[in-house]
Short mmCIF file of C-alpha atoms and ligand atoms in Angstrom, two decimals:
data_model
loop_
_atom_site.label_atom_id
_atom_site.label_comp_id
_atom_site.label_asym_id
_atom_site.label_seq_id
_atom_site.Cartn_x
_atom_site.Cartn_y
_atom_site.Cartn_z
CA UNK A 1 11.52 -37.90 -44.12
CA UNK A 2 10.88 -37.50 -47.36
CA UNK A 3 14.36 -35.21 -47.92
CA UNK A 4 16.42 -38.56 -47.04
CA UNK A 5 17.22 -38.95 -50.20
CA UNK A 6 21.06 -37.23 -50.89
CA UNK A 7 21.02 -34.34 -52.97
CA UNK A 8 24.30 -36.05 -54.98
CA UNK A 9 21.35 -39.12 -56.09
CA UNK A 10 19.10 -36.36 -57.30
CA UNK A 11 17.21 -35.53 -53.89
CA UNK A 12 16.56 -32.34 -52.38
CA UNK A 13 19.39 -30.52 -51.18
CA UNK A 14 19.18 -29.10 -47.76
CA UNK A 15 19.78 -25.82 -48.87
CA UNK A 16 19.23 -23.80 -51.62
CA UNK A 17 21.75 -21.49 -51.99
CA UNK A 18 25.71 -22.39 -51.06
CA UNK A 19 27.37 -21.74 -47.76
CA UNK A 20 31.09 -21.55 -47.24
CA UNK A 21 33.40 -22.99 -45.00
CA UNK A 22 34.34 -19.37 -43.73
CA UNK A 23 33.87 -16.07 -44.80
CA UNK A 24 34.80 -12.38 -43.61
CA UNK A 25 32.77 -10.33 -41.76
CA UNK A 26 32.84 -6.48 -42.88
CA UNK A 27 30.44 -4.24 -42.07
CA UNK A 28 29.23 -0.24 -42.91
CA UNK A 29 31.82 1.18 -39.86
CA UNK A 30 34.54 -0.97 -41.26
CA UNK A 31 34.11 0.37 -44.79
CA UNK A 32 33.87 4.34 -43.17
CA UNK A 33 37.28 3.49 -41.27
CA UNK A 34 38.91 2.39 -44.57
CA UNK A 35 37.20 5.12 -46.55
CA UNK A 36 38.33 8.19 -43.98
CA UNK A 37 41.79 6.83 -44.41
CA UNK A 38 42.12 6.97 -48.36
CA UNK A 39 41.00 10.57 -48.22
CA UNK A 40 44.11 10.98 -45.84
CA UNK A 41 47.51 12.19 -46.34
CA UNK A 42 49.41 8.83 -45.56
CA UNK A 43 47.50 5.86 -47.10
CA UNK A 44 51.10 3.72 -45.99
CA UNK A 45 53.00 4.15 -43.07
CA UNK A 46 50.71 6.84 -40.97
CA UNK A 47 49.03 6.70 -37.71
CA UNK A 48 46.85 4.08 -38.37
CA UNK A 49 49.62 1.09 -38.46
CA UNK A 50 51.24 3.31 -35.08
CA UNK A 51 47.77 2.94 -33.44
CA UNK A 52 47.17 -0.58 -34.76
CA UNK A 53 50.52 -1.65 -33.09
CA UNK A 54 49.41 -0.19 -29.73
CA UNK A 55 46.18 -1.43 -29.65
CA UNK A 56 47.10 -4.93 -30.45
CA UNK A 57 49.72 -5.01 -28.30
CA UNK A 58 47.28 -4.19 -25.68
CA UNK A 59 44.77 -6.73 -26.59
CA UNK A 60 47.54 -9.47 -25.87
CA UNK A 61 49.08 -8.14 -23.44
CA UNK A 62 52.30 -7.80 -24.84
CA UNK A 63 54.90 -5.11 -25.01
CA UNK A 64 55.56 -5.16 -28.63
CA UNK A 65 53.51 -5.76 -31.97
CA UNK A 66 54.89 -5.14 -35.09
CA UNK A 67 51.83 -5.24 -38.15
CA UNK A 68 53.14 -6.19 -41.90
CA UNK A 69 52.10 -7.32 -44.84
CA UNK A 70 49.98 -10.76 -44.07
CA UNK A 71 51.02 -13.70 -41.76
CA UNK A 72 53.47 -15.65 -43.97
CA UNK A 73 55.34 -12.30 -43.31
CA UNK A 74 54.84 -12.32 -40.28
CA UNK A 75 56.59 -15.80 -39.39
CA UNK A 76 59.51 -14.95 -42.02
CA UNK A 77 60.23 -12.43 -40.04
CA UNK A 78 60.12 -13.67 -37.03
CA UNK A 79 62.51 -16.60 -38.28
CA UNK A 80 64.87 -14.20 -39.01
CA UNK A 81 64.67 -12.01 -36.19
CA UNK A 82 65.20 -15.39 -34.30
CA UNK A 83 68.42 -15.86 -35.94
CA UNK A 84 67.33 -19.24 -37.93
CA UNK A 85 69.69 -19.89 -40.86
CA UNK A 86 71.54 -22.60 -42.82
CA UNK A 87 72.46 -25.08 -40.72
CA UNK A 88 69.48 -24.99 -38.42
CA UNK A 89 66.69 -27.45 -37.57
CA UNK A 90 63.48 -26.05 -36.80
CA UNK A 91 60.51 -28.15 -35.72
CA UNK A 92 56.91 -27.73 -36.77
CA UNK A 93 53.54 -29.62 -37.76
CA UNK A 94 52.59 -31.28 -40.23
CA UNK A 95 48.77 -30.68 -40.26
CA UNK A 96 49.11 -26.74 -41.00
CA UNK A 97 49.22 -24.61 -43.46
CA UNK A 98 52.00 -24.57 -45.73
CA UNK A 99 53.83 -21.12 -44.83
CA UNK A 100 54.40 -22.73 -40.91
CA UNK A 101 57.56 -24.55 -42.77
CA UNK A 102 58.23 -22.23 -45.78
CA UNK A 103 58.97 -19.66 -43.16
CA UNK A 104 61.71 -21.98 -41.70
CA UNK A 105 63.00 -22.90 -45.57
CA UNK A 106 63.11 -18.95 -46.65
CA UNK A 107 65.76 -19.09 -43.89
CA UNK A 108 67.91 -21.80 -45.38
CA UNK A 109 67.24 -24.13 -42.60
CA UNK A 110 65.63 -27.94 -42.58
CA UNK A 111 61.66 -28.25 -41.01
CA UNK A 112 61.73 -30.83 -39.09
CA UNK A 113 58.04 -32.20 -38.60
CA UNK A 114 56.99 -33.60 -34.83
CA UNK A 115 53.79 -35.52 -35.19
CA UNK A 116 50.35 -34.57 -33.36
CA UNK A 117 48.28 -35.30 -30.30
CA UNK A 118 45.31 -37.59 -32.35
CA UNK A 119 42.85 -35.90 -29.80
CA UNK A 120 43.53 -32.44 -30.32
CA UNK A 121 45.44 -32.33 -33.21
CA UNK A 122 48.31 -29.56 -32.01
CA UNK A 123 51.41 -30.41 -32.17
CA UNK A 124 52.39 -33.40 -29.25
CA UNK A 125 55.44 -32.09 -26.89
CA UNK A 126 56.56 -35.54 -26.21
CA UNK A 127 57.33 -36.23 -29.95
CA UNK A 128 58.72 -32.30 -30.16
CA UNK A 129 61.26 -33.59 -27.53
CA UNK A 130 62.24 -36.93 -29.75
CA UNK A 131 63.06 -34.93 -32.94
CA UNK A 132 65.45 -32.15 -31.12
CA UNK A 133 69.01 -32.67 -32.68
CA UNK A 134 72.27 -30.10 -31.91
CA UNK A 135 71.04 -28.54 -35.05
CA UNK A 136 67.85 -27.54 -33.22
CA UNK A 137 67.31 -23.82 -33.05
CA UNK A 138 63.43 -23.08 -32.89
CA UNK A 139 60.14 -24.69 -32.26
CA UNK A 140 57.41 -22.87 -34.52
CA UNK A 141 54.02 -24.58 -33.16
CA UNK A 142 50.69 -24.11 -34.82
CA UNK A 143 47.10 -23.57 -32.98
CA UNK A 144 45.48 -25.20 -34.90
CA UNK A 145 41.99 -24.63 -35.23
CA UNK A 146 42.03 -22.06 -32.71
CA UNK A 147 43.20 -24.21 -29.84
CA UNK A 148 46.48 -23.06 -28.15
CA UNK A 149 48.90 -25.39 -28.19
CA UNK A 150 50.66 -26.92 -25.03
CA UNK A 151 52.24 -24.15 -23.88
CA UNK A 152 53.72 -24.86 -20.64
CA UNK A 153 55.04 -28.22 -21.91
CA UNK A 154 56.56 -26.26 -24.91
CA UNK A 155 57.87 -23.34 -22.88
CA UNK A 156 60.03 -26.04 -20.24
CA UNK A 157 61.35 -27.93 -24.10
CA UNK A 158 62.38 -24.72 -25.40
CA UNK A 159 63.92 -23.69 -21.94
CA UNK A 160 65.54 -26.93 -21.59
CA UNK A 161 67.22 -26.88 -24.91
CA UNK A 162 67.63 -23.03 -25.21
CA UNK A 163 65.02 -22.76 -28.84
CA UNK A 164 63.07 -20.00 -29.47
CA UNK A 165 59.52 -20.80 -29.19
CA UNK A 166 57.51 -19.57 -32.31
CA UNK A 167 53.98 -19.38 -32.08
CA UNK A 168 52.10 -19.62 -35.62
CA UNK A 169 48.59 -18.18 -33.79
CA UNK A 170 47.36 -17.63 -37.41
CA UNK A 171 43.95 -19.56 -36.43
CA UNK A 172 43.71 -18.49 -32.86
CA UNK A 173 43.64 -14.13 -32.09
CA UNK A 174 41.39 -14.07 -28.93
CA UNK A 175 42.13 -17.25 -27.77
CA UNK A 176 43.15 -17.51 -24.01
CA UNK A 177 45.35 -19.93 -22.48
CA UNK A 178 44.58 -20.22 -18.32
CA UNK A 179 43.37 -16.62 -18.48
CA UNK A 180 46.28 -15.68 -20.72
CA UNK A 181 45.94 -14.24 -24.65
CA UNK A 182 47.69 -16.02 -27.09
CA UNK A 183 50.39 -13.19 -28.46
CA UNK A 184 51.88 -13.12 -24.70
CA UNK A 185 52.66 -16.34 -24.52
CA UNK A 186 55.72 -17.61 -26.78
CA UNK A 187 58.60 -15.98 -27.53
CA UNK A 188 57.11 -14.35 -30.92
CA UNK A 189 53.38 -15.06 -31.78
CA UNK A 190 52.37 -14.51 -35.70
CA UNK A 191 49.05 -13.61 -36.97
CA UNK A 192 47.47 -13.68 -40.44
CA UNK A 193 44.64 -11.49 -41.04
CA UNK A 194 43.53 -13.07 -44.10
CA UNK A 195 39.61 -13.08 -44.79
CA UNK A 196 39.32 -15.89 -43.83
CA UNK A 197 40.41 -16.01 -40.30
CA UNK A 198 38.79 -14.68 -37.48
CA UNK A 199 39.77 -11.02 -37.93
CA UNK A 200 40.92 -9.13 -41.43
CA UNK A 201 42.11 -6.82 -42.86
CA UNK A 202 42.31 -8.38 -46.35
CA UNK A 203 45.86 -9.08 -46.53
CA UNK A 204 47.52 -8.81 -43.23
CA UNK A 205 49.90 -10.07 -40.56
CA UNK A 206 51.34 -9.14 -36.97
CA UNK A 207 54.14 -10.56 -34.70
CA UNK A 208 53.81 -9.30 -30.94
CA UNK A 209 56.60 -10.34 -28.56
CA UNK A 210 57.89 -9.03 -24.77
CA UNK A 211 61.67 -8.99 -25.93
CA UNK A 212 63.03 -5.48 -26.92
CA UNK A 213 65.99 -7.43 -29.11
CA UNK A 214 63.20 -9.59 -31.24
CA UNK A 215 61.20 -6.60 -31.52
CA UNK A 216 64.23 -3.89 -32.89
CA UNK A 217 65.21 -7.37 -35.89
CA UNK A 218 61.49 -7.48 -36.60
CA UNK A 219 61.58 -3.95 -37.51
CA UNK A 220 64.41 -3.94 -39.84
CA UNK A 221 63.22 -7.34 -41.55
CA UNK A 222 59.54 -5.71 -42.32
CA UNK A 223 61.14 -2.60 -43.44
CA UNK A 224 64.14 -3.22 -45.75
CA UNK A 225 66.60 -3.40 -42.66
CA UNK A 226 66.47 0.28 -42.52
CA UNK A 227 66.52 2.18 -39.39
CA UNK A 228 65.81 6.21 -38.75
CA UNK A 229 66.64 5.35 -34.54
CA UNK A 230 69.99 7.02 -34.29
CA UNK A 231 70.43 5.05 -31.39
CA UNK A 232 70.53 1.63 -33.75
CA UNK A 233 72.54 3.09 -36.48
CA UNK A 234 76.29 1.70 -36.90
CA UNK A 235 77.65 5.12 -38.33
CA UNK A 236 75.23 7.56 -37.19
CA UNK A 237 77.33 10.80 -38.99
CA UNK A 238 74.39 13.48 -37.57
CA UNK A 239 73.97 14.19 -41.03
CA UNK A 240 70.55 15.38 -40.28
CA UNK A 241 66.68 14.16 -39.74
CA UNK A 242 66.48 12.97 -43.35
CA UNK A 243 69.21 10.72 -42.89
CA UNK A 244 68.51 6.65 -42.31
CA UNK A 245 70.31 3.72 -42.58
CA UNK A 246 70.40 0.32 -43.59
CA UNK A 247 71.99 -1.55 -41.44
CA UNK A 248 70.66 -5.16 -42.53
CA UNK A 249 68.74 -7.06 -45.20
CA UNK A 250 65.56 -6.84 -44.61
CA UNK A 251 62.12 -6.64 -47.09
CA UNK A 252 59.14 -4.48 -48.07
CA UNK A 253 56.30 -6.24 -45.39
CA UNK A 254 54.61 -3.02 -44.09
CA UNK A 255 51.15 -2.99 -44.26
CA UNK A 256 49.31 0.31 -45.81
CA UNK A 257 47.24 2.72 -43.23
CA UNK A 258 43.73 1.70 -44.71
CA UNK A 259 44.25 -2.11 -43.95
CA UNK A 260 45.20 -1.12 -40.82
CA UNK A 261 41.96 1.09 -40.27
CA UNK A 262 40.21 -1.83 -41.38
CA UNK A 263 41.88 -3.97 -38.72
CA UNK A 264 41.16 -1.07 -36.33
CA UNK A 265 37.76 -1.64 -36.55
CA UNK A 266 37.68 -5.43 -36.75
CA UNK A 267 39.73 -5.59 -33.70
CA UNK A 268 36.71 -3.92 -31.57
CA UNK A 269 34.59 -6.83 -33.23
CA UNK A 270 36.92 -9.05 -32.01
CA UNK A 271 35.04 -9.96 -28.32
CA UNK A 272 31.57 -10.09 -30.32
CA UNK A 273 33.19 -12.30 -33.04
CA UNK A 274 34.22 -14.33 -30.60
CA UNK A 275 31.41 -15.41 -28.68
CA UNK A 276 29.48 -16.22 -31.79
CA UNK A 277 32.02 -18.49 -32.91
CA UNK A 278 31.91 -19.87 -28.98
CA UNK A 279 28.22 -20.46 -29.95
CA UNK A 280 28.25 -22.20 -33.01
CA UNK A 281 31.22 -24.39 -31.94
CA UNK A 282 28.65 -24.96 -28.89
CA UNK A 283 25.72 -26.04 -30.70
CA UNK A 284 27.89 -28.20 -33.26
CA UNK A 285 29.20 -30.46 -30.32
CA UNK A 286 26.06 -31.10 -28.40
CA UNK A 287 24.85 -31.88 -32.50
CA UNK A 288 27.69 -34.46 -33.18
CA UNK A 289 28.40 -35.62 -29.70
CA UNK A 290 25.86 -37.92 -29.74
CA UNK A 291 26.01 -38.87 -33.85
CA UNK A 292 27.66 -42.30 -34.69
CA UNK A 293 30.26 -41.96 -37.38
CA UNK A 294 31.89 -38.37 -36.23
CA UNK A 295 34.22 -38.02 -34.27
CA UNK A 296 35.09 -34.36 -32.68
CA UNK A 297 37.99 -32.19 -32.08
CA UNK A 298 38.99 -32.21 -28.82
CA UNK A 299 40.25 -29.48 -26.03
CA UNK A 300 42.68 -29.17 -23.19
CA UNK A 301 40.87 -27.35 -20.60
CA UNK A 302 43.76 -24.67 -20.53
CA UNK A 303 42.43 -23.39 -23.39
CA UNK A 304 39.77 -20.51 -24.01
CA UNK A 305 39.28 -20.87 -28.10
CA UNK A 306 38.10 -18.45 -29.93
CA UNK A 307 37.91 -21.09 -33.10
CA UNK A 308 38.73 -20.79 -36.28
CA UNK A 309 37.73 -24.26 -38.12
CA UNK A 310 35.49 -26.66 -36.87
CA UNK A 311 36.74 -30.07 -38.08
CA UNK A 312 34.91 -33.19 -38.38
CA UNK A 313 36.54 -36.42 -38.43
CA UNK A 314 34.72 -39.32 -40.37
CA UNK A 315 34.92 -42.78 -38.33
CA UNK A 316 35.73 -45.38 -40.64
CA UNK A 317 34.47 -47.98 -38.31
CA UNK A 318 31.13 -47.10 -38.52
CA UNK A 319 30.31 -45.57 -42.42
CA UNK A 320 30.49 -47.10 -45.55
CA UNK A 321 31.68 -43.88 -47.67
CA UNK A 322 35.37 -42.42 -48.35
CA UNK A 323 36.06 -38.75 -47.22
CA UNK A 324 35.91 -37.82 -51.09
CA UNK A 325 32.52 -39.24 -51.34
CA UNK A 326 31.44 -37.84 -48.14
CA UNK A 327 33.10 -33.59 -49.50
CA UNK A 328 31.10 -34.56 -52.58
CA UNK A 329 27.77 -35.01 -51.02
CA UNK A 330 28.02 -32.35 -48.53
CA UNK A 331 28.85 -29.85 -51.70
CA UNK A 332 25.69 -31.28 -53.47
CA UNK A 333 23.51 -30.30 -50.27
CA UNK A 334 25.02 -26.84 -50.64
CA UNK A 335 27.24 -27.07 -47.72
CA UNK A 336 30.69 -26.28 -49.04
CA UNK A 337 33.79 -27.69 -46.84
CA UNK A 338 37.09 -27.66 -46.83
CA UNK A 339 40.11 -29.94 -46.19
CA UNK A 340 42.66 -28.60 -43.21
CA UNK A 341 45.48 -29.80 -44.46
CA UNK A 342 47.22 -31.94 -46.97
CA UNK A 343 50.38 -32.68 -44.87
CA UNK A 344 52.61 -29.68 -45.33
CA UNK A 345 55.28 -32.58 -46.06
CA UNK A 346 53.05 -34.39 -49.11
CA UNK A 347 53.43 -31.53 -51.12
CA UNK A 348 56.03 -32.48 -54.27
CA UNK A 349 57.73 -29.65 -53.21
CA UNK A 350 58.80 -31.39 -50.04
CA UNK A 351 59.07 -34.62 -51.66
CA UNK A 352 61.86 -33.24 -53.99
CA UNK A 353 63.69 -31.85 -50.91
CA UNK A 354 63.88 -35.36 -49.22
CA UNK A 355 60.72 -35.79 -47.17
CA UNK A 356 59.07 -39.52 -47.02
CA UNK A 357 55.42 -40.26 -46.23
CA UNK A 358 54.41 -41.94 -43.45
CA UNK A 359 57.06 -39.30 -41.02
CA UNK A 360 53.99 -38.20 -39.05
CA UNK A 361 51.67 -41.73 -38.80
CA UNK A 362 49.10 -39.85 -36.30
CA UNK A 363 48.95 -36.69 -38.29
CA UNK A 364 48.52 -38.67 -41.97
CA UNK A 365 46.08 -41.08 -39.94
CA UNK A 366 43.48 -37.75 -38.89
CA UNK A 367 43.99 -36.14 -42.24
CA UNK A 368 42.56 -39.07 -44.14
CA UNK A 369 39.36 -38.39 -41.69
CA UNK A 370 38.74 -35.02 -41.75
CA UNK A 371 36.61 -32.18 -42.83
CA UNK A 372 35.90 -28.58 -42.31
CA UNK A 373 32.53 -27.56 -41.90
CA UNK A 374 31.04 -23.89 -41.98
CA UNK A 375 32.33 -21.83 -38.72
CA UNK A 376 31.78 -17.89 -38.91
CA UNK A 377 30.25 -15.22 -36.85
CA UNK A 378 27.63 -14.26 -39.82
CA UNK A 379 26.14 -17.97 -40.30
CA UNK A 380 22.62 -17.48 -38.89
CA UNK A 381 21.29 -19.88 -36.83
CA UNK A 382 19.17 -21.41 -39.84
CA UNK A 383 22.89 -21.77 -41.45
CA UNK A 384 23.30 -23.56 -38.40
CA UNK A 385 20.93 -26.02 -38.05
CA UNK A 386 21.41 -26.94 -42.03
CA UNK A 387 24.76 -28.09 -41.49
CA UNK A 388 24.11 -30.05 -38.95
CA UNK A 389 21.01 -31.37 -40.80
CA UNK A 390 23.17 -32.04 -44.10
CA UNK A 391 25.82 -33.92 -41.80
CA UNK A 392 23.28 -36.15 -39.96
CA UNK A 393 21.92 -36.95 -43.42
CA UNK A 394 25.02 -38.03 -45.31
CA UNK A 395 26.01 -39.78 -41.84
CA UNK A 396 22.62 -41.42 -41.67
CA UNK A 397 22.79 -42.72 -45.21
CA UNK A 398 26.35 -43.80 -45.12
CA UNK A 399 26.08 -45.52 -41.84
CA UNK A 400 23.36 -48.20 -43.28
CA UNK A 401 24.44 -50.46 -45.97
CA UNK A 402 21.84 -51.83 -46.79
CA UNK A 403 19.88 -48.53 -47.58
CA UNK A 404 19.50 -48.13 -51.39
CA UNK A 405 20.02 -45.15 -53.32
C1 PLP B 1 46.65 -18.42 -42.93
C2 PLP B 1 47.80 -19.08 -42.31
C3 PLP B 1 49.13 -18.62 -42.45
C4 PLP B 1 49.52 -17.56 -43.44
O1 PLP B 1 48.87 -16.39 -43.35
P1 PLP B 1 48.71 -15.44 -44.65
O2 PLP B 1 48.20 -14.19 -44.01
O3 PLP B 1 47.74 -16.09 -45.56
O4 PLP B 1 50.05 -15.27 -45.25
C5 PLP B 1 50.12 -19.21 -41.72
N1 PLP B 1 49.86 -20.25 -40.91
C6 PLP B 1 48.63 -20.75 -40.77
C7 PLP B 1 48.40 -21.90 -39.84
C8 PLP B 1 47.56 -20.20 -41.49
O5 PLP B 1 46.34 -20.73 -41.37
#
C-alpha cells in the first residue's frame, strides 16, 4: 500500500532496474552455430542459407522460401516479383510499420490505406473491398501483433478481383491460422528477423510462397537479377560453368551464412519461444480482463498466435491521464513501452506525397489509445507480475480524481 505512490511523483518504482518492450533471445548454442560458420570457407552464400531455405520452407509448409537481407527486403521483393509498378494501387494498413507501404512506393506505385477492424486491429476486408479501384494490383496485409489476418475473407477479395495477396507476417512466424502456418497461406508471406521479433538473426528477412513463377523473380530481385540456371537464361551460349547471366534488375539482399546459422538455431527455439509468449500473453489477459480503464486486443478464433506485441489500449472513459502521461509513468516505474504505430500515413513523408489525416478514422481512433507493454520469451515470471503491477498502479491512480499526488 504504501508503493501507491507513482514513481514519476517521487514514489517507489516497481522495479529497480529497466525492462524493455522486447528483446532477443540468444543463447551459448546460437553463438557456437554462428561461431563454426566464421571459421568456414563460405561466410556468404554457403550451405547454411541452402539449409535455412529448406528448413523454413518446411516449417510453413510451403514449397519455396527464399532468405535475404532483413524483411523490408523481403516485401520489396516480393512487390516486384508480383509485378507492382507505376501505375498500380496497392492496399495496405495504416497501423504498421512503415516498410508495409515503402515496399509498395520503391515500386513506383500509390499505397492505398484500408482502415482496421477496432477489435483486432488487422486490417478489415470489408473496407479492403471499398478502396479497390482498376488500378488495384495487390493487397499487402499486416499481422499485426502476431494475429493472422482474415485470410479467407482476403483470399475470396483477391480472387474476386485477380490481386496478389501479400502477406507482411513480420510479427507473426509460428502463428497458425485453422491449423495452418502463416507462410502457406497468401500468395507470398514476408518475414523480418530483426531482434526484436520473435525469431533473429540480427538483420534478416524471408519470403516463402507455393508458386514456382514468384519464387524464380524472387531470386533474381535478391540477387542482382542474375541467374547461373541455364534453363532461365535468355542467351544461354554454353560458354561454360563460370558463365551467368543477368537477365533483370535486381539488388544485393542475400543474407551471409552466419546469420543464417544463427537463424538455424533460433528456428529450433521457435516451438519453445512460442509457448512462452502463449504464456505471458495468458497471464496478461486474465490480469487486465478484469481492470477498468484497459481495454485488450482481441482474437478471431481462426487464429493460433504466436504474439509478437502485447498492446494495451487506454479507455478514455474511465482515466483521467493522456497516453503521454500514462508512457511517462510507466518509464518512471522502470517498465519501458513502446508505441505500435504512428500511422504509416502521418509521417511528413506521406503528407508531402498527398496523404490527409483522418483517411483511416478507426485506425487513428486505437492509435491515440495504445501501448506496448513488455512481451518476450526471457521475461521471468517476476518481470511478469511487475508489469502488471506497474499497470494496475498507474490505472489505479489515474482512474480516481480525486486522489492527490
Ligand atoms: C519489422 C517489420 C518490418 C521490416 O522488417 P526489417 O527486418 O526491420 O526490415 C516490416 N513490417 C513490419 C510489420 C515489421 O514489424
Amino acid at each position: 500500500m504504501e508503493n501507491k505512490k507513482l514513481a514519476i511523483f517521487g514514489g517507489d518504482p516497481i522495479r529497480k532496474d529497466k525492462i524493455f518492450y522486447g528483446r532477443q533471445c540468444i543463447e551459448d548454442d546460437d553463438i557456437q552455430a554462428v561461431d563454426a560458420v566464421l571459421k568456414s570457407p563460405y561466410i556468404t552464400c554457403g550451405p547454411k542459407v541452402f539449409e535455412l531455405e529448406q528448413k523454413l520452407s518446411q516449417y510453413v509448409g510451403a514449397k519455396h522460401a527464399v532468405v535475404c537481407s532483413n524483411g523490408t527486403a523481403a516485401l520489396h521483393c516480393a512487390c516486384l516479383a508480383a509485378g507492382i509498378g507505376p501505375g498500380d494501387e496497392v492496399i495496405t494498413t495504416p497501423l504498421t510499420f512503415a516498410a508495409s507501404a515503402n515496399c509498395i512506393l520503391y515500386c513506383g506505385a500509390k499505397p492505398v490505406f484500408a482502415d482496421i477492424d477496432p477489435v483486432t486491429y488487422n486490417i478489415d476486408p470489408i473496407s479492403i473491398r471499398t478502396h479497390i479501384t482498376p488500378k488495384t494490383k495487390a493487397v499487402v496485409a499486416v499481422d499485426f501483433t502476431g494475429q493472422v489476418v482474415k485470410i479467407k475473407e482476403i483470399r475470396d477479395i483477391c480472387d474476386e478481383f485477380d490481386l496478389v495477396f501479400i502477406e507482411d507476417a513480420a510479427h507473426s512466424i509460428g502463428t497458425k491460422y485453422d491449423g495452418e502456418c502463416v507462410g502457406s497461406l497468401a500468395d507470398m508471406t514476408c518475414f523480418s528477423f530483426h531482434p526484436v521479433k520473435t525469431i533473429t538473426s540480427g538483420e534478416g528477412g524471408a519470403i516463402t510462397t507455393n508458386d514456382d513463377g514468384y519464387y524464380n523473380k524472387l531470386v533474381l530481385a535478391h540477387t542482382h537479377g542474375i541467374t547461373h540456371d541455364e534453363a532461365m537464361m535468355e542467351e544461354a551460349p554454353h560458354e561454360g560453368i563460370w558463365y551467368y547471366e543477368q537477365i533483370a534488375l535486381g539488388f544485393n539482399y542475400r543474407m551471409t551464412d552466419f546469420q543464417a546459422a544463427l537463424l538455424l538455431s533460433q528456428l529450433n527455439k521457435l516451438e519453445r519461444f512460442k509457448k512462452r509468449r502463449q504464456e505471458i500473453v495468458e497471464r496478461y489477459n486474465e490480469a487486465f480482463k478484469n481492470l477498468d480503464g484497459i481495454i485488450v486486443q482481441q482474437e478471431i478464433s481462426e487464429s493460433d498466435t504466436c504474439r509478437h506485441l502485447y498492446i494495451i489500449r487506454l479507455d478514455y472513459n474511465k482515466l483521467t491521464c493522456t497516453r503521454r502521461e500514462f508512457f511517462d509513468a510507466m518509464s518512471a516505474e522502470n517498465v519501458q513501452c513502446q508505441i505500435h504505430y504512428v500511422p504509416v500515413y502521418w509521417f511528413p513523408y506521406y503528407k508531402h506525397l498527398g496523404y490527409e489525416l483522418g483517411l483511416c478514422p478507426k485506425a487513428e481512433e486505437i492509435y491515440k489509445g495504445i501501448l506496448s507493454i513488455p512481451l518476450y520469451p526471457l521475461l521471468s515470471d517476476g518481470d511478469v507480475e511487475d508489469v502488471i503491477c506497474a499497470v494496475t498502479k498507474i490505472v489505479t491512480f489515474y482512474k480516481n480524481p480525486n486522489m492527490t499526488l
